[in-house]
Amino acid sequence: MSLTKPVADESMLRNALGDEGFDELAEPPNVEATRAHPLWPQIVKNLRAVYDPEIPVNIYELGLIYKVDIRDGLDGKADVFVEMSLTSPGCPVAQEMPGMVQGAIFPVDGIGNVDVEIVWDPTWDPSFMAETAKLQLNMFT
Protein backbone atom coordinates (compact mmCIF):
# COMPACT_ATOMS: atom_id res chain seq x y z
CA MET A 1 0.00 0.00 0.00
CA SER A 2 1.39 3.37 -0.96
CA LEU A 3 0.63 6.35 1.21
CA THR A 4 1.18 9.96 0.33
CA LYS A 5 2.29 12.80 2.56
CA PRO A 6 -0.50 13.92 4.91
CA VAL A 7 -2.43 16.90 3.60
CA ALA A 8 -3.92 17.86 6.96
CA ASP A 9 -3.37 17.18 10.60
CA GLU A 10 -6.04 16.79 13.29
CA SER A 11 -6.02 20.45 14.33
CA MET A 12 -6.53 21.60 10.73
CA LEU A 13 -9.43 19.18 10.30
CA ARG A 14 -11.04 20.25 13.60
CA ASN A 15 -10.80 23.89 12.54
CA ALA A 16 -12.37 23.13 9.17
CA LEU A 17 -15.11 20.77 10.39
CA GLY A 18 -15.77 21.93 13.96
CA ASP A 19 -15.61 19.51 16.87
CA GLU A 20 -18.98 17.86 16.16
CA GLY A 21 -18.27 17.33 12.47
CA PHE A 22 -14.76 16.11 13.22
CA ASP A 23 -15.94 13.60 15.83
CA GLU A 24 -18.44 12.06 13.42
CA LEU A 25 -15.87 11.72 10.64
CA ALA A 26 -13.17 10.48 13.06
CA GLU A 27 -15.14 7.34 13.89
CA PRO A 28 -13.99 4.24 11.98
CA PRO A 29 -16.90 2.29 10.47
CA ASN A 30 -16.13 -1.19 11.85
CA VAL A 31 -15.29 -0.82 15.56
CA GLU A 32 -17.28 -3.05 17.90
CA ALA A 33 -17.15 -1.39 21.31
CA THR A 34 -18.83 -1.01 24.68
CA ARG A 35 -19.60 2.65 23.94
CA ALA A 36 -22.14 3.00 26.77
CA HIS A 37 -19.50 2.30 29.42
CA PRO A 38 -18.47 5.49 31.27
CA LEU A 39 -14.76 4.78 30.64
CA TRP A 40 -15.20 4.53 26.83
CA PRO A 41 -14.57 8.24 26.06
CA GLN A 42 -11.24 8.24 27.91
CA ILE A 43 -10.19 4.89 26.45
CA VAL A 44 -10.83 6.01 22.87
CA LYS A 45 -9.09 9.34 23.59
CA ASN A 46 -6.01 7.43 24.74
CA LEU A 47 -6.16 5.05 21.75
CA ARG A 48 -6.12 8.11 19.49
CA ALA A 49 -2.72 8.97 20.99
CA VAL A 50 -1.14 5.72 19.68
CA TYR A 51 0.40 5.86 16.20
CA ASP A 52 1.80 3.32 13.82
CA PRO A 53 5.30 4.78 13.37
CA GLU A 54 5.12 4.41 9.59
CA ILE A 55 1.75 6.14 9.13
CA PRO A 56 0.95 9.62 10.50
CA VAL A 57 -2.58 8.65 11.63
CA ASN A 58 -3.55 7.22 15.01
CA ILE A 59 -4.37 3.51 15.18
CA TYR A 60 -8.01 4.12 16.13
CA GLU A 61 -8.86 6.28 13.13
CA LEU A 62 -6.67 4.07 10.95
CA GLY A 63 -9.18 1.31 11.71
CA LEU A 64 -6.74 -1.07 13.38
CA ILE A 65 -8.93 -1.41 16.48
CA TYR A 66 -11.64 -3.97 15.75
CA LYS A 67 -13.15 -4.53 19.20
CA VAL A 68 -13.02 -2.95 22.65
CA ASP A 69 -14.92 -4.92 25.28
CA ILE A 70 -15.15 -3.18 28.67
CA ARG A 71 -16.49 -5.21 31.59
CA ASP A 72 -16.84 -4.19 35.20
CA GLY A 73 -14.95 -6.55 37.49
CA LEU A 74 -15.83 -7.64 41.01
CA ASP A 75 -13.03 -5.44 42.33
CA GLY A 76 -14.78 -2.28 41.11
CA LYS A 77 -12.36 -1.84 38.23
CA ALA A 78 -13.10 -2.35 34.56
CA ASP A 79 -11.30 -5.02 32.56
CA VAL A 80 -10.69 -4.24 28.90
CA PHE A 81 -10.21 -6.68 26.03
CA VAL A 82 -9.02 -5.29 22.70
CA GLU A 83 -8.90 -7.06 19.35
CA MET A 84 -6.84 -5.25 16.78
CA SER A 85 -4.97 -5.83 13.58
CA LEU A 86 -2.02 -4.30 11.78
CA THR A 87 -1.75 -2.87 8.29
CA SER A 88 0.27 -5.91 7.23
CA PRO A 89 1.63 -9.11 8.79
CA GLY A 90 5.15 -7.79 8.22
CA CYS A 91 4.55 -4.66 10.29
CA PRO A 92 7.85 -3.79 12.01
CA VAL A 93 6.09 -2.93 15.30
CA ALA A 94 3.97 -6.10 15.44
CA GLN A 95 5.65 -7.23 18.67
CA GLU A 96 5.45 -3.81 20.34
CA MET A 97 1.95 -2.70 19.33
CA PRO A 98 -0.03 -4.71 21.93
CA GLY A 99 2.11 -3.20 24.67
CA MET A 100 1.62 0.27 23.21
CA VAL A 101 -2.16 -0.21 23.32
CA GLN A 102 -2.03 -1.61 26.87
CA GLY A 103 0.14 1.32 27.89
CA ALA A 104 -2.42 3.75 26.49
CA ILE A 105 -5.45 2.19 28.20
CA PHE A 106 -4.05 1.06 31.55
CA PRO A 107 -3.49 4.58 32.99
CA VAL A 108 -7.21 5.40 32.66
CA ASP A 109 -8.56 5.73 36.19
CA GLY A 110 -10.77 2.73 36.96
CA ILE A 111 -9.06 0.21 34.67
CA GLY A 112 -8.08 -3.20 36.05
CA ASN A 113 -6.70 -5.58 33.44
CA VAL A 114 -6.02 -4.81 29.79
CA ASP A 115 -5.62 -7.66 27.30
CA VAL A 116 -4.75 -6.96 23.67
CA GLU A 117 -4.90 -9.58 20.93
CA ILE A 118 -3.65 -9.18 17.37
CA VAL A 119 -6.07 -10.79 14.89
CA TRP A 120 -5.80 -11.24 11.13
CA ASP A 121 -9.45 -11.90 10.34
CA PRO A 122 -10.75 -9.78 8.85
CA THR A 123 -7.67 -8.62 7.03
CA TRP A 124 -7.26 -4.87 7.46
CA ASP A 125 -7.82 -2.73 4.40
CA PRO A 126 -8.22 1.03 3.84
CA SER A 127 -12.03 0.81 3.94
CA PHE A 128 -11.69 0.36 7.72
CA MET A 129 -10.28 3.89 8.08
CA ALA A 130 -12.26 6.83 9.43
CA GLU A 131 -12.94 9.60 6.94
CA THR A 132 -10.54 11.90 8.82
CA ALA A 133 -7.74 9.38 8.34
CA LYS A 134 -8.45 9.22 4.62
CA LEU A 135 -8.36 13.01 4.43
CA GLN A 136 -5.08 13.17 6.33
CA LEU A 137 -3.52 10.64 3.96
CA ASN A 138 -4.98 12.20 0.82
CA MET A 139 -6.97 9.02 0.12
CA PHE A 140 -10.30 10.30 -1.12
CA THR A 141 -13.09 7.80 -1.74
mmCIF file of C-alpha atoms in Angstrom:
data_model
loop_
_atom_site.group_PDB
_atom_site.id
_atom_site.type_symbol
_atom_site.label_atom_id
_atom_site.label_comp_id
_atom_site.label_asym_id
_atom_site.label_seq_id
_atom_site.Cartn_x
_atom_site.Cartn_y
_atom_site.Cartn_z
ATOM 1 C CA MET A 1 0.000 0.000 0.000
ATOM 2 C CA SER A 2 1.392 3.367 -0.957
ATOM 3 C CA LEU A 3 0.625 6.352 1.215
ATOM 4 C CA THR A 4 1.181 9.958 0.334
ATOM 5 C CA LYS A 5 2.292 12.796 2.555
ATOM 6 C CA PRO A 6 -0.495 13.925 4.906
ATOM 7 C CA VAL A 7 -2.429 16.897 3.598
ATOM 8 C CA ALA A 8 -3.918 17.859 6.956
ATOM 9 C CA ASP A 9 -3.370 17.182 10.603
ATOM 10 C CA GLU A 10 -6.038 16.791 13.288
ATOM 11 C CA SER A 11 -6.021 20.450 14.327
ATOM 12 C CA MET A 12 -6.527 21.596 10.727
ATOM 13 C CA LEU A 13 -9.433 19.180 10.304
ATOM 14 C CA ARG A 14 -11.036 20.251 13.598
ATOM 15 C CA ASN A 15 -10.801 23.891 12.536
ATOM 16 C CA ALA A 16 -12.374 23.126 9.165
ATOM 17 C CA LEU A 17 -15.107 20.771 10.393
ATOM 18 C CA GLY A 18 -15.772 21.928 13.955
ATOM 19 C CA ASP A 19 -15.614 19.507 16.875
ATOM 20 C CA GLU A 20 -18.976 17.858 16.160
ATOM 21 C CA GLY A 21 -18.269 17.329 12.469
ATOM 22 C CA PHE A 22 -14.760 16.115 13.225
ATOM 23 C CA ASP A 23 -15.937 13.600 15.835
ATOM 24 C CA GLU A 24 -18.436 12.063 13.425
ATOM 25 C CA LEU A 25 -15.867 11.718 10.643
ATOM 26 C CA ALA A 26 -13.174 10.485 13.055
ATOM 27 C CA GLU A 27 -15.136 7.342 13.889
ATOM 28 C CA PRO A 28 -13.991 4.240 11.978
ATOM 29 C CA PRO A 29 -16.896 2.290 10.468
ATOM 30 C CA ASN A 30 -16.132 -1.185 11.851
ATOM 31 C CA VAL A 31 -15.286 -0.819 15.558
ATOM 32 C CA GLU A 32 -17.283 -3.045 17.904
ATOM 33 C CA ALA A 33 -17.147 -1.388 21.313
ATOM 34 C CA THR A 34 -18.834 -1.009 24.683
ATOM 35 C CA ARG A 35 -19.602 2.647 23.937
ATOM 36 C CA ALA A 36 -22.139 2.998 26.768
ATOM 37 C CA HIS A 37 -19.499 2.305 29.421
ATOM 38 C CA PRO A 38 -18.470 5.490 31.268
ATOM 39 C CA LEU A 39 -14.761 4.781 30.635
ATOM 40 C CA TRP A 40 -15.201 4.530 26.834
ATOM 41 C CA PRO A 41 -14.570 8.243 26.058
ATOM 42 C CA GLN A 42 -11.237 8.243 27.908
ATOM 43 C CA ILE A 43 -10.192 4.887 26.448
ATOM 44 C CA VAL A 44 -10.832 6.014 22.874
ATOM 45 C CA LYS A 45 -9.090 9.340 23.585
ATOM 46 C CA ASN A 46 -6.014 7.430 24.736
ATOM 47 C CA LEU A 47 -6.159 5.052 21.751
ATOM 48 C CA ARG A 48 -6.120 8.108 19.492
ATOM 49 C CA ALA A 49 -2.722 8.967 20.988
ATOM 50 C CA VAL A 50 -1.139 5.725 19.678
ATOM 51 C CA TYR A 51 0.399 5.856 16.205
ATOM 52 C CA ASP A 52 1.802 3.318 13.817
ATOM 53 C CA PRO A 53 5.304 4.776 13.374
ATOM 54 C CA GLU A 54 5.119 4.405 9.592
ATOM 55 C CA ILE A 55 1.748 6.140 9.127
ATOM 56 C CA PRO A 56 0.946 9.616 10.501
ATOM 57 C CA VAL A 57 -2.578 8.653 11.632
ATOM 58 C CA ASN A 58 -3.546 7.216 15.008
ATOM 59 C CA ILE A 59 -4.374 3.507 15.180
ATOM 60 C CA TYR A 60 -8.008 4.122 16.134
ATOM 61 C CA GLU A 61 -8.859 6.283 13.125
ATOM 62 C CA LEU A 62 -6.671 4.070 10.945
ATOM 63 C CA GLY A 63 -9.182 1.306 11.715
ATOM 64 C CA LEU A 64 -6.739 -1.067 13.380
ATOM 65 C CA ILE A 65 -8.927 -1.407 16.477
ATOM 66 C CA TYR A 66 -11.636 -3.967 15.755
ATOM 67 C CA LYS A 67 -13.145 -4.530 19.196
ATOM 68 C CA VAL A 68 -13.016 -2.946 22.651
ATOM 69 C CA ASP A 69 -14.918 -4.920 25.284
ATOM 70 C CA ILE A 70 -15.151 -3.183 28.670
ATOM 71 C CA ARG A 71 -16.494 -5.208 31.590
ATOM 72 C CA ASP A 72 -16.842 -4.193 35.202
ATOM 73 C CA GLY A 73 -14.954 -6.547 37.490
ATOM 74 C CA LEU A 74 -15.827 -7.641 41.011
ATOM 75 C CA ASP A 75 -13.027 -5.441 42.334
ATOM 76 C CA GLY A 76 -14.775 -2.277 41.109
ATOM 77 C CA LYS A 77 -12.362 -1.841 38.228
ATOM 78 C CA ALA A 78 -13.097 -2.351 34.556
ATOM 79 C CA ASP A 79 -11.301 -5.023 32.565
ATOM 80 C CA VAL A 80 -10.690 -4.244 28.898
ATOM 81 C CA PHE A 81 -10.213 -6.684 26.034
ATOM 82 C CA VAL A 82 -9.025 -5.292 22.699
ATOM 83 C CA GLU A 83 -8.896 -7.060 19.348
ATOM 84 C CA MET A 84 -6.836 -5.253 16.783
ATOM 85 C CA SER A 85 -4.966 -5.830 13.579
ATOM 86 C CA LEU A 86 -2.023 -4.303 11.781
ATOM 87 C CA THR A 87 -1.755 -2.870 8.295
ATOM 88 C CA SER A 88 0.274 -5.910 7.233
ATOM 89 C CA PRO A 89 1.630 -9.112 8.789
ATOM 90 C CA GLY A 90 5.149 -7.794 8.218
ATOM 91 C CA CYS A 91 4.548 -4.658 10.289
ATOM 92 C CA PRO A 92 7.849 -3.788 12.010
ATOM 93 C CA VAL A 93 6.093 -2.932 15.296
ATOM 94 C CA ALA A 94 3.968 -6.100 15.441
ATOM 95 C CA GLN A 95 5.650 -7.232 18.668
ATOM 96 C CA GLU A 96 5.445 -3.811 20.337
ATOM 97 C CA MET A 97 1.949 -2.697 19.328
ATOM 98 C CA PRO A 98 -0.034 -4.714 21.931
ATOM 99 C CA GLY A 99 2.112 -3.200 24.672
ATOM 100 C CA MET A 100 1.622 0.272 23.215
ATOM 101 C CA VAL A 101 -2.157 -0.215 23.318
ATOM 102 C CA GLN A 102 -2.033 -1.613 26.866
ATOM 103 C CA GLY A 103 0.136 1.319 27.886
ATOM 104 C CA ALA A 104 -2.421 3.755 26.492
ATOM 105 C CA ILE A 105 -5.447 2.185 28.198
ATOM 106 C CA PHE A 106 -4.045 1.057 31.555
ATOM 107 C CA PRO A 107 -3.486 4.577 32.987
ATOM 108 C CA VAL A 108 -7.210 5.397 32.659
ATOM 109 C CA ASP A 109 -8.563 5.730 36.190
ATOM 110 C CA GLY A 110 -10.770 2.728 36.964
ATOM 111 C CA ILE A 111 -9.056 0.213 34.672
ATOM 112 C CA GLY A 112 -8.081 -3.196 36.054
ATOM 113 C CA ASN A 113 -6.702 -5.581 33.443
ATOM 114 C CA VAL A 114 -6.021 -4.813 29.795
ATOM 115 C CA ASP A 115 -5.619 -7.656 27.299
ATOM 116 C CA VAL A 116 -4.750 -6.965 23.668
ATOM 117 C CA GLU A 117 -4.905 -9.576 20.931
ATOM 118 C CA ILE A 118 -3.651 -9.181 17.366
ATOM 119 C CA VAL A 119 -6.065 -10.785 14.891
ATOM 120 C CA TRP A 120 -5.802 -11.236 11.130
ATOM 121 C CA ASP A 121 -9.450 -11.903 10.341
ATOM 122 C CA PRO A 122 -10.752 -9.782 8.853
ATOM 123 C CA THR A 123 -7.673 -8.616 7.034
ATOM 124 C CA TRP A 124 -7.263 -4.866 7.458
ATOM 125 C CA ASP A 125 -7.823 -2.725 4.399
ATOM 126 C CA PRO A 126 -8.219 1.033 3.844
ATOM 127 C CA SER A 127 -12.030 0.814 3.935
ATOM 128 C CA PHE A 128 -11.686 0.359 7.720
ATOM 129 C CA MET A 129 -10.275 3.887 8.077
ATOM 130 C CA ALA A 130 -12.258 6.828 9.432
ATOM 131 C CA GLU A 131 -12.937 9.603 6.936
ATOM 132 C CA THR A 132 -10.544 11.898 8.821
ATOM 133 C CA ALA A 133 -7.738 9.375 8.344
ATOM 134 C CA LYS A 134 -8.448 9.215 4.620
ATOM 135 C CA LEU A 135 -8.361 13.014 4.430
ATOM 136 C CA GLN A 136 -5.076 13.171 6.333
ATOM 137 C CA LEU A 137 -3.522 10.637 3.964
ATOM 138 C CA ASN A 138 -4.984 12.196 0.816
ATOM 139 C CA MET A 139 -6.965 9.016 0.122
ATOM 140 C CA PHE A 140 -10.296 10.297 -1.121
ATOM 141 C CA THR A 141 -13.088 7.804 -1.739
#
